[in-house]
Short mmCIF file of N, CA and C in Angstrom, two decimals:
data_model
loop_
_atom_site.label_atom_id
_atom_site.label_comp_id
_atom_site.label_asym_id
_atom_site.label_seq_id
_atom_site.Cartn_x
_atom_site.Cartn_y
_atom_site.Cartn_z
N UNK A 583 0.73 -1.43 0.04
CA UNK A 583 -0.08 0.14 0.18
C UNK A 583 0.34 1.07 -0.18
N UNK A 584 0.06 2.68 -0.96
CA UNK A 584 0.94 3.35 -0.62
C UNK A 584 0.72 4.14 0.28
N UNK A 585 1.89 5.46 0.71
CA UNK A 585 1.22 6.14 2.00
C UNK A 585 1.04 7.65 1.24
N UNK A 586 0.41 8.20 1.54
CA UNK A 586 -0.33 9.62 1.42
C UNK A 586 1.76 10.28 1.20
N UNK A 587 1.45 10.96 0.04
CA UNK A 587 2.29 12.41 0.91
C UNK A 587 2.77 13.36 1.37
N UNK A 588 3.92 13.22 1.95
CA UNK A 588 3.50 14.95 3.25
C UNK A 588 2.92 16.06 2.82
N UNK A 589 2.20 16.40 3.55
CA UNK A 589 1.80 17.70 3.36
C UNK A 589 1.35 18.48 4.61
N UNK A 590 1.44 20.28 4.10
CA UNK A 590 2.13 21.07 4.57
C UNK A 590 0.91 22.09 3.86
N UNK A 591 0.30 23.03 5.93
CA UNK A 591 -0.45 23.93 5.11
C UNK A 591 -0.19 25.26 6.12
N UNK A 592 -0.23 25.87 5.17
CA UNK A 592 0.15 26.95 5.50
C UNK A 592 0.00 28.50 5.37
N UNK A 593 -0.65 29.89 6.12
CA UNK A 593 -0.14 29.97 8.20
C UNK A 593 -1.09 28.74 8.59
N UNK A 594 -1.50 28.76 9.33
CA UNK A 594 -1.99 27.85 10.71
C UNK A 594 -3.17 28.89 10.84
N UNK A 595 -2.80 30.27 11.20
CA UNK A 595 -4.06 31.59 11.60
C UNK A 595 -2.71 32.67 10.71
N UNK A 596 -4.34 33.20 10.51
CA UNK A 596 -3.79 35.02 9.79
C UNK A 596 -4.79 35.68 9.77
N UNK A 597 -4.14 36.83 10.71
CA UNK A 597 -5.33 37.88 10.69
C UNK A 597 -5.17 39.04 9.47
N UNK A 598 -6.31 39.47 8.73
CA UNK A 598 -6.19 40.45 8.28
C UNK A 598 -6.18 41.33 8.20
N UNK A 599 -6.35 42.20 6.79
CA UNK A 599 -7.14 43.88 7.03
C UNK A 599 -8.34 43.87 5.74
N UNK A 600 -10.08 44.32 5.89
CA UNK A 600 -11.01 43.83 5.20
C UNK A 600 -10.24 44.37 3.93
N UNK A 601 -10.29 43.96 2.96
CA UNK A 601 -10.06 44.48 1.59
C UNK A 601 -8.85 44.05 0.43
N UNK A 602 -8.48 43.14 2.17
CA UNK A 602 -6.81 43.20 1.62
C UNK A 602 -6.90 41.93 1.04
N UNK A 603 -6.41 41.63 0.01
CA UNK A 603 -6.61 39.81 0.09
C UNK A 603 -5.17 39.07 0.70
N UNK A 604 -5.62 37.63 0.26
CA UNK A 604 -4.85 36.48 1.58
C UNK A 604 -4.67 35.19 0.17
N UNK A 605 -3.74 34.62 0.20
CA UNK A 605 -3.27 32.96 0.43
C UNK A 605 -2.83 32.30 0.84
N UNK A 606 -3.49 31.27 0.73
CA UNK A 606 -2.98 29.72 1.93
C UNK A 606 -2.65 28.96 0.55
N UNK A 607 -1.56 28.21 1.45
CA UNK A 607 -0.78 27.36 1.07
C UNK A 607 -0.49 25.79 0.58
N UNK A 608 -0.79 25.43 0.49
CA UNK A 608 -0.65 23.63 0.73
C UNK A 608 0.38 23.39 -0.20
N UNK A 609 1.70 22.72 0.93
CA UNK A 609 2.31 21.90 -0.10
C UNK A 609 2.87 20.41 -0.02
N UNK A 610 3.48 19.94 -0.77
CA UNK A 610 3.35 18.19 -1.05
C UNK A 610 4.82 18.46 -0.56
N UNK A 611 5.61 17.21 -0.54
CA UNK A 611 6.88 16.51 -0.70
C UNK A 611 7.23 16.02 -1.88
N UNK A 612 5.79 15.39 -2.91
CA UNK A 612 6.00 14.82 -3.48
C UNK A 612 5.06 15.42 -4.91
N UNK A 613 5.29 14.94 -6.31
CA UNK A 613 3.87 15.10 -7.28
C UNK A 613 2.63 14.88 -6.71
N UNK A 614 1.51 15.48 -7.10
CA UNK A 614 0.59 14.84 -5.96
C UNK A 614 -0.43 15.30 -7.49
N UNK A 615 -1.87 14.38 -7.58
CA UNK A 615 -2.70 14.74 -8.12
C UNK A 615 -3.09 16.15 -8.05
N UNK A 616 -4.96 16.50 -9.17
CA UNK A 616 -5.55 17.73 -8.64
C UNK A 616 -6.71 17.32 -7.77
N UNK A 617 -6.98 16.52 -7.49
CA UNK A 617 -7.94 15.92 -7.13
C UNK A 617 -7.93 16.81 -5.89
N UNK A 618 -8.27 17.78 -5.63
CA UNK A 618 -7.84 18.44 -4.25
C UNK A 618 -9.66 20.10 -3.93
N UNK A 619 -9.45 19.70 -3.16
CA UNK A 619 -11.42 20.63 -2.86
C UNK A 619 -10.53 21.80 -1.69
N UNK A 620 -10.76 22.49 -1.61
CA UNK A 620 -11.11 24.03 -0.81
C UNK A 620 -12.43 24.22 -0.14
N UNK A 621 -12.33 23.79 1.44
CA UNK A 621 -14.13 24.61 2.17
C UNK A 621 -13.82 25.33 3.01
N UNK A 622 -14.71 25.68 3.73
CA UNK A 622 -15.08 27.09 4.33
C UNK A 622 -16.11 26.75 5.36
N UNK A 623 -16.17 27.09 6.39
CA UNK A 623 -16.09 26.53 7.78
C UNK A 623 -17.04 27.49 8.75
N UNK A 624 -17.75 28.55 9.21
CA UNK A 624 -17.74 29.62 9.98
C UNK A 624 -18.69 28.68 11.02
N UNK A 625 -18.44 29.11 12.51
CA UNK A 625 -18.48 28.39 13.72
C UNK A 625 -19.28 27.27 13.83
N UNK A 626 -20.46 26.81 13.45
CA UNK A 626 -20.65 25.27 13.74
C UNK A 626 -21.57 25.38 12.77
N UNK A 627 -21.44 26.15 12.14
CA UNK A 627 -22.23 25.42 10.25
C UNK A 627 -21.70 24.45 10.00
N UNK A 628 -22.65 23.73 9.62
CA UNK A 628 -21.45 22.95 7.74
C UNK A 628 -20.66 23.25 6.96
N UNK A 629 -19.34 22.57 7.07
CA UNK A 629 -18.43 22.88 6.05
C UNK A 629 -19.10 23.85 4.52
N UNK A 630 -18.68 24.91 3.78
CA UNK A 630 -19.33 24.89 1.86
C UNK A 630 -17.68 25.19 1.44
N UNK A 631 -18.48 24.29 0.35
CA UNK A 631 -17.24 23.77 0.06
C UNK A 631 -16.89 25.22 -1.50
N UNK A 632 -15.84 25.40 -1.70
CA UNK A 632 -15.00 25.98 -2.81
C UNK A 632 -15.08 25.80 -3.50
N UNK A 633 -13.59 26.15 -3.70
CA UNK A 633 -13.14 24.97 -4.86
C UNK A 633 -12.66 23.68 -5.34
N UNK A 634 -12.87 22.79 -5.87
CA UNK A 634 -12.52 21.33 -6.51
C UNK A 634 -11.89 21.52 -7.54
N UNK A 635 -11.94 20.44 -7.19
CA UNK A 635 -10.31 19.54 -8.53
C UNK A 635 -8.91 20.86 -8.28
N UNK A 636 -8.94 21.31 -7.48
CA UNK A 636 -7.35 22.18 -7.09
C UNK A 636 -7.18 24.14 -7.64
N UNK A 637 -8.91 24.21 -8.16
CA UNK A 637 -8.67 25.40 -9.57
C UNK A 637 -10.25 26.47 -10.25
N UNK A 638 -11.10 24.57 -9.22
CA UNK A 638 -12.56 25.32 -10.10
C UNK A 638 -13.34 25.54 -8.75
N UNK A 639 -14.30 27.31 -9.89
CA UNK A 639 -15.64 27.40 -8.73
C UNK A 639 -16.55 26.86 -8.63
N UNK A 640 -16.80 26.34 -7.62
CA UNK A 640 -18.43 25.00 -7.09
C UNK A 640 -19.58 26.63 -7.92
N UNK A 641 -20.25 26.11 -7.82
CA UNK A 641 -21.72 27.05 -9.20
C UNK A 641 -21.16 28.14 -7.33
N UNK A 642 -22.29 29.24 -7.78
CA UNK A 642 -22.67 30.23 -7.12
C UNK A 642 -22.24 30.47 -6.07
N UNK A 643 -20.70 30.77 -5.95
CA UNK A 643 -18.80 31.21 -5.24
C UNK A 643 -18.59 32.24 -5.86
N UNK A 644 -18.79 33.59 -4.95
CA UNK A 644 -17.90 34.87 -5.67
C UNK A 644 -16.90 34.49 -5.80
N UNK A 645 -16.65 34.49 -7.19
CA UNK A 645 -15.50 35.40 -7.90
C UNK A 645 -13.88 35.92 -7.48
N UNK A 646 -14.13 36.09 -6.11
CA UNK A 646 -13.21 36.65 -5.42
C UNK A 646 -12.11 35.51 -5.07
N UNK A 647 -12.94 34.21 -4.97
CA UNK A 647 -12.02 33.15 -4.09
C UNK A 647 -11.44 32.52 -5.90
N UNK A 648 -9.86 31.43 -5.62
CA UNK A 648 -10.09 31.41 -6.73
C UNK A 648 -8.22 29.94 -5.80
N UNK A 649 -8.49 29.54 -6.81
CA UNK A 649 -8.12 28.29 -6.38
C UNK A 649 -6.02 27.49 -7.65
N UNK A 650 -4.99 27.46 -6.77
CA UNK A 650 -4.62 27.41 -7.86
C UNK A 650 -2.83 26.11 -8.05
N UNK A 651 -3.21 26.26 -8.91
CA UNK A 651 -1.75 24.13 -8.45
C UNK A 651 -0.69 24.18 -9.35
N UNK A 652 -0.59 23.05 -9.11
CA UNK A 652 1.39 23.68 -9.62
C UNK A 652 2.99 22.27 -9.50
N UNK A 653 1.24 21.20 -8.99
CA UNK A 653 2.02 20.09 -9.11
C UNK A 653 1.85 19.30 -8.06
N UNK A 654 3.35 20.17 -7.92
CA UNK A 654 3.76 20.16 -6.08
C UNK A 654 2.55 21.15 -4.69
N UNK A 655 2.70 22.12 -5.40
CA UNK A 655 1.57 22.76 -4.89
C UNK A 655 0.46 23.36 -4.71
N UNK A 656 -0.08 23.28 -3.15
CA UNK A 656 -1.50 24.95 -4.42
C UNK A 656 -1.75 25.58 -3.68
N UNK A 657 -2.55 26.77 -4.10
CA UNK A 657 -2.89 27.60 -3.46
C UNK A 657 -4.63 27.71 -3.06
N UNK A 658 -4.34 28.57 -2.11
CA UNK A 658 -6.32 28.43 -2.31
C UNK A 658 -6.41 30.65 -1.85
N UNK A 659 -6.58 31.36 -2.61
CA UNK A 659 -6.74 33.19 -2.74
C UNK A 659 -8.39 34.29 -2.31
N UNK A 660 -8.03 34.50 -1.09
CA UNK A 660 -9.04 35.33 -1.75
C UNK A 660 -9.08 36.65 -1.61
N UNK A 661 -9.34 37.49 -2.83
CA UNK A 661 -8.39 38.27 -3.52
C UNK A 661 -9.23 39.83 -2.66
N UNK A 662 -10.08 40.24 -2.39
CA UNK A 662 -10.56 41.56 -1.51
C UNK A 662 -11.64 40.78 0.07
N UNK A 663 -10.92 40.55 0.98
CA UNK A 663 -12.00 39.99 2.43
C UNK A 663 -13.32 41.17 2.53
N UNK A 664 -13.93 39.77 3.34
CA UNK A 664 -15.40 40.41 3.68
C UNK A 664 -15.30 40.02 5.20
N UNK A 665 -15.68 40.91 5.15
CA UNK A 665 -15.81 40.28 7.50
C UNK A 665 -16.34 38.68 6.83
N UNK A 666 -17.09 39.07 6.52
CA UNK A 666 -17.57 37.30 6.16
C UNK A 666 -17.05 36.31 5.96
N UNK A 667 -16.08 36.80 5.55
CA UNK A 667 -15.15 35.55 5.00
C UNK A 667 -14.48 35.11 6.01
N UNK A 668 -14.89 35.21 7.24
CA UNK A 668 -13.47 34.78 8.39
C UNK A 668 -13.90 33.76 8.71
N UNK A 669 -12.82 32.57 9.24
CA UNK A 669 -13.64 30.99 8.89
C UNK A 669 -12.29 29.95 8.86
N UNK A 670 -12.75 29.20 9.07
CA UNK A 670 -11.95 28.35 9.32
C UNK A 670 -11.68 27.40 7.47
N UNK A 671 -10.76 27.45 7.00
CA UNK A 671 -10.35 27.03 5.69
C UNK A 671 -9.66 25.05 5.57
N UNK A 672 -10.11 24.29 4.99
CA UNK A 672 -10.09 22.67 4.62
C UNK A 672 -9.18 23.36 3.36
N UNK A 673 -8.27 22.50 3.61
CA UNK A 673 -7.83 21.77 1.63
C UNK A 673 -8.63 19.70 2.27
N UNK A 674 -9.14 19.34 1.11
CA UNK A 674 -8.86 18.16 1.16
C UNK A 674 -8.40 17.38 0.22
N UNK A 675 -8.12 16.69 0.51
CA UNK A 675 -7.26 15.61 -1.14
C UNK A 675 -8.04 14.56 -0.46
N UNK A 676 -6.90 13.27 0.21
CA UNK A 676 -7.39 12.71 0.17
C UNK A 676 -7.73 11.68 1.35
N UNK A 677 -7.12 12.73 2.52
CA UNK A 677 -6.94 11.80 3.54
C UNK A 677 -7.84 13.41 4.13
N UNK A 678 -7.93 14.72 5.81
CA UNK A 678 -7.59 15.37 5.79
C UNK A 678 -6.39 15.36 7.23
N UNK A 679 -6.71 17.03 7.13
CA UNK A 679 -4.80 17.36 7.34
C UNK A 679 -5.17 19.04 8.66
N UNK A 680 -4.75 19.48 8.81
CA UNK A 680 -4.73 21.08 9.85
C UNK A 680 -5.64 21.94 9.44
N UNK A 681 -6.57 22.42 9.97
CA UNK A 681 -6.68 23.57 8.99
C UNK A 681 -6.40 25.25 8.89
N UNK A 682 -6.26 26.17 7.95
CA UNK A 682 -6.04 27.19 8.56
C UNK A 682 -6.98 27.85 8.90
N UNK A 683 -6.95 28.82 10.10
CA UNK A 683 -7.89 29.58 9.99
C UNK A 683 -7.53 31.08 10.24
N UNK A 684 -8.65 31.49 9.63
CA UNK A 684 -8.47 33.27 9.14
C UNK A 684 -9.45 34.00 9.75
N UNK A 685 -8.97 35.28 10.60
CA UNK A 685 -9.39 36.37 11.28
C UNK A 685 -10.14 37.86 9.75
N UNK A 686 -10.99 37.92 9.74
CA UNK A 686 -10.39 39.61 9.06
C UNK A 686 -11.10 40.52 9.89
N UNK A 687 -9.84 41.50 10.25
CA UNK A 687 -10.36 42.50 11.35
C UNK A 687 -11.37 43.66 10.26
N UNK A 688 -12.42 43.84 11.44
CA UNK A 688 -12.98 44.97 10.60
C UNK A 688 -11.80 46.07 10.39
N UNK A 689 -10.67 46.90 11.61
CA UNK A 689 -9.96 47.89 12.33
C UNK A 689 -9.31 48.02 12.44
N UNK A 690 -8.83 47.94 13.87
CA UNK A 690 -7.86 47.68 15.08
C UNK A 690 -8.16 45.64 15.32
N UNK A 691 -6.97 45.29 15.80
CA UNK A 691 -6.98 44.56 15.42
C UNK A 691 -7.73 42.96 16.74
N UNK A 692 -8.07 43.29 17.08
CA UNK A 692 -9.03 41.79 17.59
C UNK A 692 -8.67 41.29 18.54
N UNK A 693 -8.13 40.94 20.30
CA UNK A 693 -8.54 39.89 20.94
C UNK A 693 -8.43 39.03 21.07
N UNK A 694 -7.96 37.80 20.90
CA UNK A 694 -9.85 35.81 21.07
C UNK A 694 -9.35 35.79 22.18
N UNK A 695 -10.11 35.34 22.83
CA UNK A 695 -10.16 34.54 24.27
C UNK A 695 -10.71 33.19 24.19
N UNK A 696 -10.10 32.62 24.63
CA UNK A 696 -10.58 31.04 24.00
C UNK A 696 -10.90 30.16 25.69
#
């Protein structure tokens, strides 16, 4: 049986101001297929499927979201952040891996306590 390629996602947490852009990257230690999806999850809601096959936008998803693929490197970009874009973003291939948490600042940075 073949093991899964080693995958890394970065950053694990990012805090970005409104209307700025942000990219989340996923790298592998070997070439992998483009069967990769990006999901957004807010609070207790079910994850929303945004991107499929690495760079294809799901129907109804705003075009400020995009995905890129380069063999071993994947990227997910939001071109102009709105407050409703805050949430947890997951990249899924054939397994699940740690997510990236995105915080969108309305003005001054906010301190979150857990």
